[in-house]
PDB file of C-alpha atoms in Angstrom:
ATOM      1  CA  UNK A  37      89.958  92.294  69.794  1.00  0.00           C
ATOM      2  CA  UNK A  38      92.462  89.926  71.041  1.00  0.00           C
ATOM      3  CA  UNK A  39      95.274  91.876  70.405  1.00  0.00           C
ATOM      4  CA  UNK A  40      94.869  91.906  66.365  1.00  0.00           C
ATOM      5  CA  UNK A  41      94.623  95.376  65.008  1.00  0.00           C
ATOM      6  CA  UNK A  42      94.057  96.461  61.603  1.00  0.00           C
ATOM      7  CA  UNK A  43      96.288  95.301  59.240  1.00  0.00           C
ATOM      8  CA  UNK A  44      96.761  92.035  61.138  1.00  0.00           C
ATOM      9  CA  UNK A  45      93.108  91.365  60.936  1.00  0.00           C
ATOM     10  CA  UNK A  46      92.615  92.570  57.003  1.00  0.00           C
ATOM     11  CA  UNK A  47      96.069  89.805  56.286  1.00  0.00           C
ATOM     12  CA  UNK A  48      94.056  87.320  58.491  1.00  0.00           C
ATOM     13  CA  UNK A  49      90.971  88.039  56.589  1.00  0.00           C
ATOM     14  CA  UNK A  50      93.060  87.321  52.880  1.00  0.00           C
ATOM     15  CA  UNK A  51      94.880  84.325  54.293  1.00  0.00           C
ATOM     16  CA  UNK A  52      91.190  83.041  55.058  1.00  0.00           C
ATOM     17  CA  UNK A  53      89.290  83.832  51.846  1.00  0.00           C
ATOM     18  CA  UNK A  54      93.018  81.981  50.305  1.00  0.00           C
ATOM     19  CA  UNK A  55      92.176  78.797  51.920  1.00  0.00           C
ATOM     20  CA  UNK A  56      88.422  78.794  52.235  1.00  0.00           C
ATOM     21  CA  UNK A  57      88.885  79.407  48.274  1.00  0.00           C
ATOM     22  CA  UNK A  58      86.163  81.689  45.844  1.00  0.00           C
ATOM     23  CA  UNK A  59      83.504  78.829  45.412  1.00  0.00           C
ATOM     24  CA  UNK A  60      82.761  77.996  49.564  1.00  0.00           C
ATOM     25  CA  UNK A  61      83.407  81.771  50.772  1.00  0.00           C
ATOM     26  CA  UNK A  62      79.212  82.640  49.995  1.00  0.00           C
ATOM     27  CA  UNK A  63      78.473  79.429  52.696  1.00  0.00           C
ATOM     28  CA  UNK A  64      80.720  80.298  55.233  1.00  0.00           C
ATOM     29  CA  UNK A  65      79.764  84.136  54.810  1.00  0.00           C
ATOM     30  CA  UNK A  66      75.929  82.747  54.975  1.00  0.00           C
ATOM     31  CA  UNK A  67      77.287  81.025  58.387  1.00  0.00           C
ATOM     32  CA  UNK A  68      78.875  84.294  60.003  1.00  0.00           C
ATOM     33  CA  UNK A  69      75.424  86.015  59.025  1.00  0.00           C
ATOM     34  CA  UNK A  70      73.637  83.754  60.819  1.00  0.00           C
ATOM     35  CA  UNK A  71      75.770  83.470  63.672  1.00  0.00           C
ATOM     36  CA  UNK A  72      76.131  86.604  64.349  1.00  0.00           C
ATOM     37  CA  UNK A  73      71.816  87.127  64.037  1.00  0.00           C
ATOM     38  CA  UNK A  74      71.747  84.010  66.947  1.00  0.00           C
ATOM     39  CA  UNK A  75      74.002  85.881  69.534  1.00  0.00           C
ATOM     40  CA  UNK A  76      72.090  88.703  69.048  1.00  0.00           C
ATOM     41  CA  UNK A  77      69.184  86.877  69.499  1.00  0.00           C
ATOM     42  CA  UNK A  78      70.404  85.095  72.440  1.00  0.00           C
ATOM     43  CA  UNK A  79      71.613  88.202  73.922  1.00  0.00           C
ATOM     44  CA  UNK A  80      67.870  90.039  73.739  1.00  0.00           C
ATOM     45  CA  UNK A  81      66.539  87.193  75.483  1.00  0.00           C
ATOM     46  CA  UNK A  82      68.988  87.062  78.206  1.00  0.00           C
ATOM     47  CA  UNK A  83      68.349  90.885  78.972  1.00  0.00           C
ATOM     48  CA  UNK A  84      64.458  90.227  78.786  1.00  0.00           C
ATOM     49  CA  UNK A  85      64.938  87.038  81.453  1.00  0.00           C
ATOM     50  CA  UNK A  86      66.844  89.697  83.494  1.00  0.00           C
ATOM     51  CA  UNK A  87      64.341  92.055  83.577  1.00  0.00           C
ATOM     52  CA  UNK A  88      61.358  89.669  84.038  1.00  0.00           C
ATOM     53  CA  UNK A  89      62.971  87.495  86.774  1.00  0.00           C
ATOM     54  CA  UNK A  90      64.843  90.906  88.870  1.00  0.00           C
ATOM     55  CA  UNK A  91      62.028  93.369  88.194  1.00  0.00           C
ATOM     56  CA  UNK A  92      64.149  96.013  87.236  1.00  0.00           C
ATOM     57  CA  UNK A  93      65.761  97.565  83.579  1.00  0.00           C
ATOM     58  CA  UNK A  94      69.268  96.804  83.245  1.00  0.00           C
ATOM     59  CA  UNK A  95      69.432 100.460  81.381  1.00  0.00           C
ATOM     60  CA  UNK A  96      67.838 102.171  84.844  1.00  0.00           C
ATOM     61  CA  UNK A  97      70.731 100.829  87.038  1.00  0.00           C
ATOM     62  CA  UNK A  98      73.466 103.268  88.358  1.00  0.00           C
ATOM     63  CA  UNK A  99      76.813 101.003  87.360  1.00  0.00           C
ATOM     64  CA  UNK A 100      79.299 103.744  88.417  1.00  0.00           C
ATOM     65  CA  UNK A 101      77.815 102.922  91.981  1.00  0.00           C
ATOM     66  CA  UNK A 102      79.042  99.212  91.833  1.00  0.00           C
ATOM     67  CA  UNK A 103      82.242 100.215  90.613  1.00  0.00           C
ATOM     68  CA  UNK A 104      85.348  98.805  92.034  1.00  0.00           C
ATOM     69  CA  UNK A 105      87.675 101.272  91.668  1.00  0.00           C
ATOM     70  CA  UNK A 106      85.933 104.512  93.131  1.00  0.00           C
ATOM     71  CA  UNK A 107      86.925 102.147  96.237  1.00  0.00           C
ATOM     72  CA  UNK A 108      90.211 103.569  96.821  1.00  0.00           C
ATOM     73  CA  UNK A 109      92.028 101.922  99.977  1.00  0.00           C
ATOM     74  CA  UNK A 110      94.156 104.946 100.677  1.00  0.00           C
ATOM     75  CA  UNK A 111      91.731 107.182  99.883  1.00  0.00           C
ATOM     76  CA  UNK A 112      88.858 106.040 102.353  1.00  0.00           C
ATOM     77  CA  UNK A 113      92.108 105.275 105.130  1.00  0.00           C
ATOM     78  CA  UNK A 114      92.817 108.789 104.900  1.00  0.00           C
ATOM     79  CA  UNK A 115      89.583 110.192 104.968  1.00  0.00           C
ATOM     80  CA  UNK A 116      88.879 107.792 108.497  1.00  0.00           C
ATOM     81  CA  UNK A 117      91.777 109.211 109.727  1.00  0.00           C
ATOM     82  CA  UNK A 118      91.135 112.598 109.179  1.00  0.00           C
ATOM     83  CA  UNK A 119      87.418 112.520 110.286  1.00  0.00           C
ATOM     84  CA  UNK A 120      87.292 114.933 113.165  1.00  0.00           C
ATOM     85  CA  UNK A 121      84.551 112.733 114.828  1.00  0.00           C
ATOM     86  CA  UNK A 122      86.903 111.592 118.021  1.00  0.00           C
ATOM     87  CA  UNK A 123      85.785 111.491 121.308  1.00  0.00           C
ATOM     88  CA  UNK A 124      87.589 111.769 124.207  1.00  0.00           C
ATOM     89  CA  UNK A 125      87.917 108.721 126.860  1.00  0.00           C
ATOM     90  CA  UNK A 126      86.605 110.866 129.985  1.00  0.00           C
ATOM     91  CA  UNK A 127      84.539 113.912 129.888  1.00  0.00           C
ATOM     92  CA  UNK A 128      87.676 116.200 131.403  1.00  0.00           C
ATOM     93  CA  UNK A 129      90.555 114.388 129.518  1.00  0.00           C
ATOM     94  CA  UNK A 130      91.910 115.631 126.289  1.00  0.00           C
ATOM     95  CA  UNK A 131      92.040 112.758 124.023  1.00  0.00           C
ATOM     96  CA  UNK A 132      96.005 113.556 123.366  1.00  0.00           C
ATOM     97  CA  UNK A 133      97.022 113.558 126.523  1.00  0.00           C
ATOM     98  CA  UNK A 134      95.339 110.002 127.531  1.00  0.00           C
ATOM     99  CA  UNK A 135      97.470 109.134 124.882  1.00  0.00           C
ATOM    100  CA  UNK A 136     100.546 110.503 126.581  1.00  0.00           C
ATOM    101  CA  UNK A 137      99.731 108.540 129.830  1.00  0.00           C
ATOM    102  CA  UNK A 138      98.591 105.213 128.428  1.00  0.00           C
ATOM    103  CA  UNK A 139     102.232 105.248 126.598  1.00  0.00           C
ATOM    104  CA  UNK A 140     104.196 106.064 129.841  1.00  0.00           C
ATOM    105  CA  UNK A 141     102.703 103.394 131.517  1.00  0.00           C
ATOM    106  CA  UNK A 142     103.404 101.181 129.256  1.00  0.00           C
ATOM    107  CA  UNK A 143     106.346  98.253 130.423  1.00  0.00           C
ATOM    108  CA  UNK A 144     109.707  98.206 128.482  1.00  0.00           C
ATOM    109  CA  UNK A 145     110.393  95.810 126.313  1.00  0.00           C
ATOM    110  CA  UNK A 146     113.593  93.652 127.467  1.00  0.00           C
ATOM    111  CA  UNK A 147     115.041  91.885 124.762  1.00  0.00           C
ATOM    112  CA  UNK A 148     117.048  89.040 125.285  1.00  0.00           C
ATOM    113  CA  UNK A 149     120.312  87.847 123.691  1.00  0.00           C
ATOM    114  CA  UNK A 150     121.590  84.282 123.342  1.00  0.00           C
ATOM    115  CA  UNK A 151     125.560  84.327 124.181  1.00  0.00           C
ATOM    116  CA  UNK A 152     128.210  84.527 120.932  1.00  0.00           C
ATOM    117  CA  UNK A 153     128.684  81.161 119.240  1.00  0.00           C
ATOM    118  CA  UNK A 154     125.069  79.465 120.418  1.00  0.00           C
ATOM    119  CA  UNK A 155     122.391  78.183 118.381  1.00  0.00           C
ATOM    120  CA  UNK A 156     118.650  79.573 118.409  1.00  0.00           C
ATOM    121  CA  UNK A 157     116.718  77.061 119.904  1.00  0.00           C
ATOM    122  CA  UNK A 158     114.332  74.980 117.191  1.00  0.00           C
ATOM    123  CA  UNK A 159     110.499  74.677 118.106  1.00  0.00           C
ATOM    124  CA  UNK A 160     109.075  71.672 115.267  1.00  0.00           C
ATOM    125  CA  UNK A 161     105.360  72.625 116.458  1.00  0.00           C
ATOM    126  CA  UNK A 162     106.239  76.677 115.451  1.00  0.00           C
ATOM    127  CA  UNK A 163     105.697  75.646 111.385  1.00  0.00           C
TER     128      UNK A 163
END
């Protein structure tokens, strides 16, 4: 609870009863009490305006379906690419070697290099 633990809390707890003193402790305790009975209270009626306005139990749903991290991005990536499922482009042609051909006809890429000593040209619409 928001990063107190135990002896924190218990010191906390004397430093309060110190300065709330012996004779206004029994009103503030009465205060807690009945603090603690309206969340509860608020809470019940929050889960029974759930279930009366979706239909549907808040105890009956599955939450380890809606959880986020059974998602796993690499998991799921490598499942996809390990899913035998692939067809091939033409009834005849082996899906590897339409690979092999599609890369061979592929143009080179020519780079070109600006001489020694001259500045890259500066585009002010490129940012």
């Amino acid at each position: 609870m928001f990063g107190i633990n135990g002896p924190e809390f218990l010191i906390l707890l004397i430093i309060g009863v110190i300065v709330i003193g012996p004779s206004r402790l029994p009103e503030y305790t009465r205060k807690l009490a009945n603090l603690v009975k309206e969340l509860r209270r608020m809470a019940s009626g929050a889960r029974e305006q759930i279930k009366e306005e979706v239909g549907i139990d808040i105890d009956e749903v599955d939450w380890k379906k809606y959880d986020p991290r059974q998602y796993d991005p690499r998991r799921i990536i490598k499942e996809a690419l390990l899913d035998d499922d692939t067809k091939p482009v033409s009834a005849g042609a082996p899906v590897a070697a339409v690979a092999v051909e599609t890369a061979a006809e592929a143009p080179e890429r020519v780079i070109e290099r600006l001489p020694v000593g001259e500045k890259a040209p500066f585009d002010s619409e490129a940012t």
